[in-house]
Coordinates of C-alpha atoms and ligand atoms in Angstrom, one line a residue:
M162 CA 189.1 -101.0 -101.8
K163 CA 189.8 -104.0 -104.1
S164 CA 191.0 -107.3 -102.7
D165 CA 190.7 -110.7 -104.3
C166 CA 189.3 -113.8 -102.8
L167 CA 191.0 -117.2 -103.3
K168 CA 188.9 -120.2 -104.4
I169 CA 190.1 -123.2 -102.4
S170 CA 187.5 -125.7 -103.6
E171 CA 184.2 -125.7 -105.5
G172 CA 182.1 -123.0 -103.8
I173 CA 184.6 -122.4 -101.0
Y174 CA 186.7 -119.3 -100.8
W175 CA 189.4 -117.8 -98.5
V176 CA 188.3 -114.3 -97.8
G177 CA 190.7 -113.4 -94.9
V178 CA 192.7 -110.3 -93.9
L179 CA 196.5 -109.9 -94.3
D180 CA 197.7 -107.9 -91.3
W181 CA 201.2 -107.2 -92.6
D182 CA 202.1 -104.8 -89.7
L183 CA 201.3 -106.6 -86.5
R184 CA 204.5 -107.1 -84.5
D185 CA 203.1 -108.1 -81.1
Y186 CA 200.0 -109.9 -80.1
H187 CA 199.7 -110.0 -76.3
G188 CA 203.4 -110.5 -75.9
Y189 CA 203.9 -112.9 -78.9
T190 CA 206.3 -111.4 -81.3
L191 CA 205.4 -111.8 -85.0
D192 CA 206.0 -110.4 -88.5
G193 CA 202.4 -109.9 -89.3
T194 CA 199.6 -112.4 -89.3
T195 CA 196.5 -113.4 -91.2
Y196 CA 192.9 -113.6 -90.0
N197 CA 191.6 -116.3 -92.2
C198 CA 187.9 -116.5 -92.9
Y199 CA 186.1 -118.6 -95.5
L200 CA 182.9 -118.4 -97.5
V201 CA 180.9 -121.6 -98.2
F202 CA 178.3 -121.3 -100.9
G203 CA 175.6 -123.9 -100.6
E204 CA 172.6 -124.1 -102.9
N205 CA 170.3 -122.6 -100.4
K206 CA 172.5 -120.7 -97.9
T207 CA 175.9 -119.0 -97.9
A208 CA 178.0 -119.2 -94.7
L209 CA 180.9 -117.1 -93.5
I210 CA 183.3 -119.0 -91.2
D211 CA 184.7 -116.6 -88.6
N212 CA 185.6 -112.9 -89.1
V213 CA 188.4 -110.6 -88.3
F214 CA 190.2 -108.2 -85.8
P215 CA 188.4 -104.9 -85.1
G216 CA 189.4 -102.2 -87.6
T217 CA 190.6 -104.6 -90.3
S218 CA 187.3 -105.6 -92.0
A219 CA 187.7 -103.5 -95.1
Q220 CA 189.8 -106.2 -96.7
L221 CA 187.4 -108.9 -95.6
W222 CA 184.4 -107.0 -97.1
A223 CA 186.3 -106.5 -100.4
R224 CA 187.2 -110.2 -100.6
V225 CA 183.7 -111.3 -99.7
K226 CA 182.3 -109.1 -102.5
D227 CA 184.8 -110.5 -104.9
A228 CA 183.7 -114.1 -104.0
F229 CA 180.0 -113.3 -104.6
E230 CA 180.9 -111.8 -107.9
K231 CA 182.9 -114.9 -108.9
E232 CA 180.0 -117.1 -107.8
G233 CA 177.5 -114.9 -109.6
K234 CA 175.2 -114.8 -106.5
D235 CA 173.2 -112.1 -104.8
F236 CA 175.2 -110.5 -102.0
K237 CA 173.6 -112.1 -98.9
I238 CA 175.2 -113.9 -96.1
D239 CA 172.7 -116.3 -94.4
V240 CA 175.0 -117.9 -91.8
I241 CA 178.0 -116.9 -89.7
V242 CA 179.9 -119.7 -87.9
Q243 CA 181.7 -118.2 -85.0
N244 CA 184.2 -120.9 -84.1
H245 CA 185.9 -118.8 -81.3
I246 CA 185.1 -115.5 -79.5
E247 CA 188.6 -113.9 -79.3
T248 CA 188.5 -110.6 -81.0
D249 CA 190.8 -111.5 -83.9
H250 CA 187.9 -113.7 -85.1
S251 CA 184.9 -111.9 -83.9
G252 CA 185.8 -108.2 -84.2
S253 CA 183.6 -107.6 -87.2
L254 CA 180.6 -109.8 -86.2
T255 CA 178.5 -106.8 -85.3
E256 CA 179.2 -105.2 -88.7
F257 CA 177.9 -108.3 -90.5
I258 CA 174.8 -108.6 -88.3
K259 CA 174.1 -104.9 -89.0
K260 CA 174.5 -105.5 -92.8
F261 CA 172.5 -108.8 -92.8
P262 CA 170.0 -108.5 -89.9
E263 CA 168.5 -111.9 -90.6
V264 CA 171.8 -113.7 -90.5
E265 CA 171.9 -116.8 -88.2
V266 CA 175.1 -117.0 -86.0
Y267 CA 176.2 -120.5 -84.9
C268 CA 178.6 -121.0 -82.0
S269 CA 179.2 -123.2 -79.0
Q270 CA 177.2 -122.7 -75.9
M271 CA 180.3 -121.5 -74.1
A272 CA 180.7 -118.8 -76.8
V273 CA 177.4 -117.1 -76.1
N274 CA 178.4 -115.3 -72.9
G275 CA 181.8 -114.5 -74.2
L276 CA 180.4 -112.9 -77.4
K277 CA 177.9 -110.9 -75.3
N278 CA 180.7 -109.7 -73.0
H279 CA 183.0 -108.8 -75.9
L280 CA 180.3 -107.3 -78.0
P281 CA 177.8 -105.6 -75.7
S282 CA 175.6 -104.5 -78.6
L283 CA 174.7 -108.1 -79.1
K284 CA 173.5 -108.7 -75.5
D285 CA 170.0 -109.5 -76.7
F286 CA 171.0 -111.3 -79.9
E287 CA 169.7 -114.8 -80.3
F288 CA 172.7 -117.1 -81.1
N289 CA 172.2 -120.6 -82.4
T290 CA 174.2 -122.9 -80.2
V291 CA 175.6 -126.2 -81.5
A292 CA 177.4 -129.1 -80.0
T293 CA 179.5 -132.0 -81.3
G294 CA 177.5 -134.0 -83.8
D295 CA 175.3 -131.2 -84.9
T296 CA 175.2 -130.4 -88.6
L297 CA 173.9 -127.6 -90.8
D298 CA 172.8 -128.2 -94.3
L299 CA 173.5 -125.3 -96.6
G300 CA 172.1 -127.1 -99.6
G301 CA 174.5 -129.7 -101.0
K302 CA 177.1 -128.7 -98.5
T303 CA 177.0 -129.9 -94.9
L304 CA 178.8 -128.3 -92.0
A305 CA 179.5 -130.5 -89.0
F306 CA 180.4 -129.0 -85.6
V307 CA 182.9 -130.3 -83.1
E308 CA 183.3 -128.6 -79.8
A309 CA 187.0 -128.1 -78.9
P310 CA 187.1 -126.6 -75.4
M311 CA 190.5 -125.3 -74.4
L312 CA 191.9 -125.7 -77.9
H313 CA 192.5 -123.0 -77.0
W314 CA 189.7 -121.2 -75.2
P315 CA 186.6 -122.8 -73.5
D316 CA 184.4 -121.7 -76.4
S317 CA 186.6 -123.0 -79.2
M318 CA 185.0 -125.1 -81.9
F319 CA 185.9 -126.8 -85.2
T320 CA 183.7 -126.8 -88.2
M321 CA 184.0 -129.5 -90.9
Y322 CA 182.8 -129.2 -94.5
M323 CA 181.9 -132.8 -94.7
E324 CA 181.5 -133.5 -98.4
E325 CA 185.1 -132.6 -99.1
G326 CA 186.8 -133.0 -95.7
I327 CA 187.8 -129.4 -95.1
L328 CA 188.3 -128.8 -91.4
F329 CA 188.0 -125.1 -90.4
S330 CA 190.0 -125.5 -87.2
N331 CA 190.2 -121.8 -86.1
D332 CA 193.3 -121.3 -84.0
A333 CA 194.4 -124.9 -83.8
F334 CA 197.0 -125.7 -86.4
G335 CA 197.5 -122.0 -87.1
Q336 CA 200.7 -120.0 -87.6
H337 CA 201.2 -116.3 -87.1
I338 CA 202.8 -115.4 -90.4
C339 CA 201.8 -113.1 -93.2
L340 CA 202.9 -114.1 -96.6
S341 CA 201.5 -113.6 -100.1
E342 CA 201.0 -117.4 -100.5
R343 CA 198.1 -119.2 -98.8
Y344 CA 199.0 -122.9 -98.9
D345 CA 201.5 -124.9 -96.9
H346 CA 203.3 -126.3 -100.0
E347 CA 203.9 -122.8 -101.5
I348 CA 206.3 -121.7 -98.8
D349 CA 209.6 -122.7 -97.3
E350 CA 209.2 -125.8 -95.2
Y351 CA 211.4 -124.5 -92.3
I352 CA 209.4 -121.2 -92.1
L353 CA 206.1 -123.2 -92.1
M354 CA 207.0 -125.6 -89.4
E355 CA 208.9 -123.1 -87.2
S356 CA 205.9 -120.8 -87.3
A357 CA 203.6 -123.7 -86.4
Q358 CA 205.9 -124.7 -83.6
K359 CA 205.9 -121.1 -82.2
F360 CA 202.1 -121.1 -82.4
Y361 CA 201.9 -124.4 -80.6
A362 CA 204.4 -123.5 -77.9
N363 CA 202.8 -120.2 -77.0
L364 CA 199.1 -121.1 -77.4
I365 CA 198.5 -124.8 -77.4
T366 CA 201.0 -126.3 -74.9
P367 CA 198.7 -126.1 -71.9
S368 CA 196.1 -127.9 -73.9
S369 CA 198.3 -130.8 -75.0
M370 CA 196.2 -133.5 -73.2
M371 CA 193.0 -132.0 -74.6
Y372 CA 194.5 -132.2 -78.1
M373 CA 195.2 -135.9 -77.7
N374 CA 191.7 -136.5 -76.3
K375 CA 190.2 -134.5 -79.1
L376 CA 192.2 -136.4 -81.7
K377 CA 190.9 -139.7 -80.3
E378 CA 187.3 -138.4 -80.2
I379 CA 187.3 -137.2 -83.8
T380 CA 189.0 -140.5 -84.8
D381 CA 186.3 -142.5 -83.0
L382 CA 183.6 -140.3 -84.7
G383 CA 185.1 -141.2 -88.1
I384 CA 185.9 -137.5 -88.8
A385 CA 189.7 -137.6 -88.6
E386 CA 190.1 -140.0 -91.6
K387 CA 187.9 -137.7 -93.7
I388 CA 190.1 -134.6 -93.2
K389 CA 191.6 -133.7 -96.6
M390 CA 192.5 -130.1 -95.8
I391 CA 192.9 -128.0 -92.7
A392 CA 191.9 -124.4 -93.1
P393 CA 193.0 -122.6 -89.9
S394 CA 192.3 -119.0 -88.9
H395 CA 195.9 -117.9 -89.1
G396 CA 198.6 -118.6 -91.6
Q397 CA 198.9 -121.3 -94.3
I398 CA 196.2 -123.8 -95.3
W399 CA 197.3 -127.4 -94.8
T400 CA 196.9 -129.4 -98.0
N401 CA 198.8 -132.2 -96.2
P402 CA 196.8 -132.3 -92.9
E403 CA 198.5 -135.5 -91.8
K404 CA 201.7 -133.7 -91.4
I405 CA 200.5 -131.1 -88.9
I406 CA 198.2 -133.5 -87.1
N407 CA 201.1 -135.9 -86.5
Q408 CA 203.4 -133.0 -85.6
Y409 CA 200.9 -131.9 -83.0
V410 CA 201.0 -135.4 -81.5
D411 CA 204.8 -135.2 -81.1
W412 CA 204.5 -131.8 -79.4
A413 CA 201.5 -132.8 -77.3
T414 CA 203.3 -135.9 -76.0
G415 CA 206.5 -134.1 -75.3
K416 CA 208.7 -135.7 -78.0
C417 CA 212.0 -133.8 -77.7
K418 CA 215.2 -133.5 -79.6
D419 CA 218.7 -133.9 -78.1
K420 CA 218.6 -130.1 -77.7
V421 CA 219.2 -127.6 -74.9
T422 CA 217.8 -124.1 -74.8
F423 CA 219.6 -121.5 -72.8
V424 CA 217.7 -118.5 -71.4
Y425 CA 219.7 -115.9 -69.5
D426 CA 220.3 -112.3 -68.6
T427 CA 223.3 -110.6 -67.2
M428 CA 224.3 -107.5 -65.2
H429 CA 228.1 -107.3 -65.8
H430 CA 228.6 -110.1 -68.4
S431 CA 229.5 -112.8 -65.8
T432 CA 226.3 -114.9 -66.2
Q433 CA 226.5 -114.4 -69.9
K434 CA 230.0 -115.8 -70.1
M435 CA 229.0 -118.8 -67.9
A436 CA 226.2 -119.5 -70.4
H437 CA 228.5 -119.5 -73.3
V438 CA 230.9 -121.9 -71.6
M439 CA 228.2 -124.2 -70.5
A440 CA 227.0 -124.2 -74.1
E441 CA 230.5 -125.3 -75.2
G442 CA 230.2 -128.3 -72.9
V443 CA 226.7 -129.2 -74.3
M444 CA 227.9 -128.9 -77.9
S445 CA 231.0 -131.1 -77.1
E446 CA 228.5 -134.0 -76.9
G447 CA 226.9 -133.2 -80.2
V448 CA 223.8 -131.8 -78.6
E449 CA 222.0 -128.9 -80.3
V450 CA 222.1 -125.5 -78.4
K451 CA 219.7 -122.6 -78.8
M452 CA 220.6 -119.4 -76.9
Y453 CA 218.3 -116.6 -75.8
F454 CA 219.7 -113.4 -74.2
L455 CA 216.7 -111.8 -72.5
H456 CA 218.2 -108.4 -72.7
E457 CA 217.2 -108.5 -76.4
D458 CA 215.3 -111.7 -77.1
N459 CA 211.6 -112.3 -76.5
R460 CA 210.1 -115.0 -74.3
S461 CA 207.8 -116.2 -77.1
D462 CA 210.8 -117.2 -79.2
A463 CA 212.5 -118.8 -76.3
V464 CA 209.6 -121.1 -75.4
T465 CA 209.3 -122.1 -79.1
D466 CA 212.7 -123.8 -78.7
I467 CA 212.0 -125.0 -75.1
L468 CA 209.0 -126.9 -76.5
D469 CA 211.2 -129.6 -78.1
S470 CA 214.3 -129.3 -75.9
K471 CA 215.1 -132.0 -73.3
A472 CA 216.7 -129.4 -71.0
V473 CA 216.6 -125.7 -70.3
F474 CA 219.6 -123.8 -68.8
I475 CA 218.4 -120.7 -66.9
G476 CA 221.0 -118.1 -66.1
S477 CA 220.3 -115.3 -63.8
P478 CA 222.5 -112.9 -61.8
T479 CA 221.3 -112.3 -58.2
I480 CA 219.9 -108.8 -57.7
M481 CA 218.9 -107.8 -54.1
N482 CA 218.6 -111.5 -53.2
N483 CA 216.4 -112.3 -56.1
P484 CA 216.5 -113.3 -59.7
Y485 CA 217.0 -110.7 -62.4
P486 CA 213.5 -109.5 -63.4
S487 CA 213.6 -110.8 -67.0
L488 CA 214.0 -114.3 -65.6
G489 CA 211.0 -113.9 -63.4
D490 CA 209.1 -112.9 -66.5
I491 CA 209.9 -116.1 -68.4
V492 CA 209.6 -118.4 -65.4
Y493 CA 206.1 -117.1 -64.8
Y494 CA 205.4 -117.7 -68.5
L495 CA 206.8 -121.2 -68.3
T496 CA 204.5 -121.9 -65.3
A497 CA 201.5 -120.6 -67.3
L498 CA 202.3 -122.8 -70.3
N499 CA 202.3 -125.9 -68.0
F500 CA 204.8 -128.1 -69.8
K501 CA 203.7 -130.8 -67.4
A502 CA 200.7 -131.3 -69.9
T503 CA 203.1 -132.7 -72.5
T504 CA 204.1 -135.5 -70.0
Y505 CA 207.8 -135.3 -70.8
T506 CA 209.8 -133.9 -67.8
K507 CA 212.4 -131.5 -68.9
K508 CA 215.6 -131.0 -67.0
A509 CA 216.5 -127.5 -65.7
V510 CA 219.9 -126.2 -64.8
L511 CA 220.1 -122.9 -62.9
F512 CA 223.3 -120.9 -62.8
G513 CA 224.5 -117.3 -62.4
S514 CA 226.8 -114.9 -60.8
K515 CA 226.1 -113.3 -57.4
G516 CA 227.7 -110.6 -55.3
W517 CA 227.4 -111.9 -51.7
G518 CA 224.3 -113.7 -50.4
G519 CA 222.9 -115.0 -53.6
G520 CA 219.3 -116.1 -53.8
A521 CA 218.3 -116.2 -57.5
N522 CA 218.9 -119.9 -58.0
N523 CA 216.9 -121.0 -55.0
K524 CA 213.9 -118.9 -56.0
L525 CA 213.9 -119.9 -59.6
A526 CA 214.4 -123.6 -58.6
T527 CA 211.3 -123.5 -56.4
D528 CA 209.2 -121.9 -59.2
L529 CA 210.5 -124.2 -62.0
E530 CA 210.0 -127.3 -59.9
S531 CA 206.4 -126.4 -59.4
A532 CA 206.1 -125.7 -63.1
G533 CA 207.1 -129.3 -63.7
F534 CA 210.8 -129.1 -64.5
D535 CA 213.4 -131.5 -62.9
I536 CA 216.1 -129.4 -61.3
A537 CA 219.2 -131.3 -62.4
E538 CA 221.8 -128.8 -61.3
T539 CA 222.3 -125.5 -59.6
Y540 CA 225.6 -123.6 -59.8
D541 CA 226.6 -120.0 -58.9
T542 CA 229.8 -118.0 -58.5
I543 CA 230.8 -114.8 -56.8
Y544 CA 231.3 -111.8 -59.1
I545 CA 233.6 -112.6 -62.0
P546 CA 234.1 -116.2 -63.1
N547 CA 237.7 -117.5 -62.9
S548 CA 239.2 -120.4 -64.8
D549 CA 238.0 -123.0 -62.3
V550 CA 234.4 -121.7 -62.6
Y551 CA 234.7 -121.9 -66.4
D552 CA 235.9 -125.5 -66.1
D553 CA 232.9 -126.3 -63.9
C554 CA 230.5 -124.7 -66.3
Y555 CA 231.9 -126.7 -69.2
E556 CA 231.6 -129.9 -67.3
I557 CA 228.1 -129.2 -66.2
G558 CA 227.1 -128.6 -69.8
K559 CA 228.8 -131.8 -70.9
K560 CA 227.2 -133.9 -68.0
I561 CA 223.7 -132.7 -68.8
A562 CA 224.2 -133.3 -72.5
K563 CA 225.3 -136.9 -71.8
E564 CA 222.3 -137.5 -69.6
I565 CA 219.8 -136.2 -72.1
K566 CA 221.3 -138.3 -74.9
D567 CA 220.7 -141.4 -72.8
N568 CA 217.1 -140.4 -72.0
Ligands
FEO1405 FE1 193.4 -116.3 -83.1 FE2 192.4 -117.3 -79.9 O1 192.5 -116.1 -81.4

């Protein structure tokens, strides 16, 4: 097959894969993604930064060959930098080692066991482990390594092309989008930042404190000020790195908008109607509302909006003394994302319709409290809401909106 590479700087090429068809990645909904890899041609050695998801390497090979043709160099990869072990970046490592048996593979110490577990054929392979501060001279081009544990896996690592300040950040700063354009400034700003926010909310939120510590570390090392471009492993390349670095600071420190995200499900439309009326109360105070109906909507979209919301309204009918199952799903997910790591405490309002004994609110409140949410209000009604219930719902929405505007 024929696929073109993209030159992003002198001797540096994007050689990634466009996965147009991927719609779900372990529960994260998306409209395709890219597995970005980069070739760095030094005078003495050529390095491939990361590789791709199993079964998608034909595009990568085609782009790699195109880059070698454009550089007019013999087809030989000397170095592979494996910034992260997850299979969307390591799935073709064995192919490359087979094709270039003398290739040296550089990764963090934490990556070695992971790679050997993911890729059993490499159980006896000798990896070159690197740590923060180590460098590799390719001949006129220097790669510097920075361990980045839990951004987002224990093995994660950044690699910086020092002479021109290109940071190969792997998953950090990525976006799961698949477009014909490669750069940030070539696409719609809303799509770019919304995609980055979804990526942060679903993958980086639990590592928020680690991000702030890492930013301080690379600032102290003098690396941060040298970053001129961020080339992540998914989505668009940042030619304005400051924008996403600062945006990550806002998300990591829990900077929120005057915004409320509703997440609800319904059995016979009662909880649904309560959600809509509560939203009217919130909006009456000029506070933004986002609404997720879990019958149709996906948790990965809901948490994207929860990330920069000051409050979340969780609506669940009671079914057999318990929350509706879809609410259990998202509350477990919110627990895993550990919003406590962002330091801002979000308010939670629990509401819903019950038949007789109830029970959904209490169970959800216990779980959300341990997930770090401040339970600001719980409210339920029996069967079908009447006009008094609707009045209460409106007032609850209004009250919470007033409180978050003051906070
Ligand atoms: Fe894009 Fe953690 O893999």
